[in-house]
C-alpha positions as MATLAB code, in Angstrom:
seq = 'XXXXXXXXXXXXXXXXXXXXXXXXXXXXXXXXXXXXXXXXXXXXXXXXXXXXXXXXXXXXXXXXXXXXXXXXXXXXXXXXXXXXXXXXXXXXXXXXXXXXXXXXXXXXXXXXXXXXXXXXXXXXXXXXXXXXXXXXXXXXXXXXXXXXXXXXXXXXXXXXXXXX';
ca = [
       0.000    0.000    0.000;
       3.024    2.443    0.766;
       4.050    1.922   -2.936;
       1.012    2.846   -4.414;
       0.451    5.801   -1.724;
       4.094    7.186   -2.812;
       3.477    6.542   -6.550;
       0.522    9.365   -6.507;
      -2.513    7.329   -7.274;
      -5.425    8.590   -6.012;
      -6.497    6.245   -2.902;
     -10.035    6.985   -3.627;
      -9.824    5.528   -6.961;
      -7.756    2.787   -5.705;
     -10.707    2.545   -3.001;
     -13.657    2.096   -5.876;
     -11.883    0.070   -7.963;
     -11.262   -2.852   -5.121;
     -15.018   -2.212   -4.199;
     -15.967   -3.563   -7.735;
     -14.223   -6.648   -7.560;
     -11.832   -6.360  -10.586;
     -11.146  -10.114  -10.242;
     -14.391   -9.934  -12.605;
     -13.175   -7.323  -15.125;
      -9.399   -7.215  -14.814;
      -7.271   -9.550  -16.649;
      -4.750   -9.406  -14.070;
      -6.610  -11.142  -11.687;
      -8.585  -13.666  -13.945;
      -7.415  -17.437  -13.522;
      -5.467  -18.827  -16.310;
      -7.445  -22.209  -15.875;
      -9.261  -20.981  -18.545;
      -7.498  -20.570  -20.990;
      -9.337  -17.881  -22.680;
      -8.230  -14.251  -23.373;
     -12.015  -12.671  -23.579;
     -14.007  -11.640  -21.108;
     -17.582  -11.577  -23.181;
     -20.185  -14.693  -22.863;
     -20.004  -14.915  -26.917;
     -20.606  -18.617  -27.140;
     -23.612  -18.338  -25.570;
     -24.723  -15.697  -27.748;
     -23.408  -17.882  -30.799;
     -25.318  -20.806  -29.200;
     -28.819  -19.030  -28.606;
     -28.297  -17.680  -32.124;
     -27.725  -21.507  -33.311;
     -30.858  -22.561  -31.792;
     -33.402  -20.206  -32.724;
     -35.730  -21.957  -34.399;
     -35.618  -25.123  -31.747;
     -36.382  -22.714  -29.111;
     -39.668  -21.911  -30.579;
     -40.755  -25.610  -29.642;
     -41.638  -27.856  -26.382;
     -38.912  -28.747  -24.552;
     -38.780  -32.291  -25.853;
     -38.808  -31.453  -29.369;
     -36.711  -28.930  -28.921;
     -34.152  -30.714  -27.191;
     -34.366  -33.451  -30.037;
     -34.207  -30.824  -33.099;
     -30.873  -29.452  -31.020;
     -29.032  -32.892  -30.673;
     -29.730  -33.016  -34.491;
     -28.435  -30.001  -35.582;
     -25.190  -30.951  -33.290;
     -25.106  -34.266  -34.444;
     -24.867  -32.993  -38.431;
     -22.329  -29.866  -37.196;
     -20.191  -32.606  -35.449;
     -19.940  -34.460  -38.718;
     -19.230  -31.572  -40.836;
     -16.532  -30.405  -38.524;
     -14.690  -33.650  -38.291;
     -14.778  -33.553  -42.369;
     -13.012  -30.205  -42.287;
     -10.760  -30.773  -39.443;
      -9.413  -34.482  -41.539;
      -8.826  -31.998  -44.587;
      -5.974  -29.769  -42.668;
      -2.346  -30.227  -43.131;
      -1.774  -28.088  -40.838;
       0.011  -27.999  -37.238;
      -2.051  -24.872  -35.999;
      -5.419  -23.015  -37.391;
      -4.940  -20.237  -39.297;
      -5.968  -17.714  -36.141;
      -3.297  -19.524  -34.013;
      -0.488  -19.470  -36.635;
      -1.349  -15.763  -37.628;
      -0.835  -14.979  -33.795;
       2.530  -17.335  -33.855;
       3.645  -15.411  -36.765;
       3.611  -12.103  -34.876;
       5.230  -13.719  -32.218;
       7.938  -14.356  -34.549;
       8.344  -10.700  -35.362;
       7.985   -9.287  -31.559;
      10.587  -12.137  -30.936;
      13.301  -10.364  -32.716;
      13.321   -7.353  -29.933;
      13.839   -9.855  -27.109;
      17.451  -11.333  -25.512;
      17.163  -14.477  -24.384;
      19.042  -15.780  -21.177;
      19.374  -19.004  -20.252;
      18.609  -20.469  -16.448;
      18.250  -23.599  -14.862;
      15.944  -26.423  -15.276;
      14.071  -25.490  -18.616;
      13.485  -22.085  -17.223;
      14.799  -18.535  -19.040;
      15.226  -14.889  -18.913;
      13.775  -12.880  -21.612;
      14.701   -9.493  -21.646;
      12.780   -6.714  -23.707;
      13.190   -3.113  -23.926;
      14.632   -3.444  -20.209;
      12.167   -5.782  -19.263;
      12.943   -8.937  -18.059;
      10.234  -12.162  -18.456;
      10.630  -15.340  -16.459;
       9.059  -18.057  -18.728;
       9.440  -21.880  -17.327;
       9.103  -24.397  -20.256;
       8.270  -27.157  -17.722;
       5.380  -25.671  -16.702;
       4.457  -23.412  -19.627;
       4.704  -20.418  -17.786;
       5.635  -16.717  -18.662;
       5.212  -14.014  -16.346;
       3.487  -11.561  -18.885;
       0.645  -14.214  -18.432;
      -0.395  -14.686  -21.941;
       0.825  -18.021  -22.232;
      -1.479  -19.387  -18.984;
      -4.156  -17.285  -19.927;
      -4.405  -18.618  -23.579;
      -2.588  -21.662  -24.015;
      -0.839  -20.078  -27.097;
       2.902  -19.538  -26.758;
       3.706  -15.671  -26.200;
       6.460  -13.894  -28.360;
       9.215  -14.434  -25.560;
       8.755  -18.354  -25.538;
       8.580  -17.800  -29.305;
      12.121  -16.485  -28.710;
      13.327  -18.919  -26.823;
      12.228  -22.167  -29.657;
      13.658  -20.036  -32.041;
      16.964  -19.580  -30.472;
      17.725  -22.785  -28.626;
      17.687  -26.401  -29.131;
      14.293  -27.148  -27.222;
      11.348  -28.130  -30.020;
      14.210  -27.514  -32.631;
      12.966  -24.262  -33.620;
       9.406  -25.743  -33.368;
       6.641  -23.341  -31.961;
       4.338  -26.003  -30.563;
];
């Protein structure tokens, strides 16, 4: 409390924004269980908008017209998924691929036990392999590698240069 008393933030502010429990708003208190960088209900909303038609009906019926409707998505998913020769989807890679170009700014420094330093702009990042841990957080938070462990793959011998 000193530090942010001697830093000049209002304690007021500081005062409201505890009162609204930012564990429910702010990323840097969200769990990275997860794994899920947005805070909006969207596949809900994607879900009620799938089953519009089924909700007009009794619940029976409409539970039967929505096992349907999965069963046939289910089908034409697994069709498209056997079709990719890919190692990521293309959102995934596209995010990898800036990773690759943020990963030219950083220093890498290695530690013990799969663990490095990764410095940037001044700023040093802890990120432990072994667990799949970085201390920006973006890694637990979304499961997707963040530029610094990008870094590290594509400067040492773990994966081989591999991003996966």
């Amino acid at each position: 409390m000193e530090g942010i008393q001697q830093s000049g933030v209002d304690m007021s502010l500081l005062k409201d924004f505890l009162d609204n429990e930012p564990e429910t708003f702010c990323r840097a208190f969200m769990s990275h269980v997860p794994r899920c960088d947005s805070v909006e209900s969207n596949i809900c909303e994607t879900f009620n908008g799938y089953i519009l038609e089924e909700r007009e009906d009794g619940i029976i019926d409409m539970l039967e017209g929505i096992r349907k409707k999965l069963m046939v998505r289910f089908v034409d998913k697994n069709k498209q998924i056997a079709r990719v020769q890919r190692a990521f989807c293309p959102r995934i890679e596209k995010r990898l691929m800036v990773g690759v170009e943020m990963a030219k700014m950083c220093t890498v420094n290695p530690a013990l036990n799969d663990k490095f330093e990764v410095v940037v702009d001044r700023k040093g990042f802890v990120v432990d392999m072994e667990e799949h841990s970085c201390t920006c957080g973006y890694w637990g938070l979304t499961g997707i590698p963040c530029h610094h462990v990008v870094c590290i793959r594509l400067v040492s011998e773990i994966g081989g240069g591999c991003i996966c």
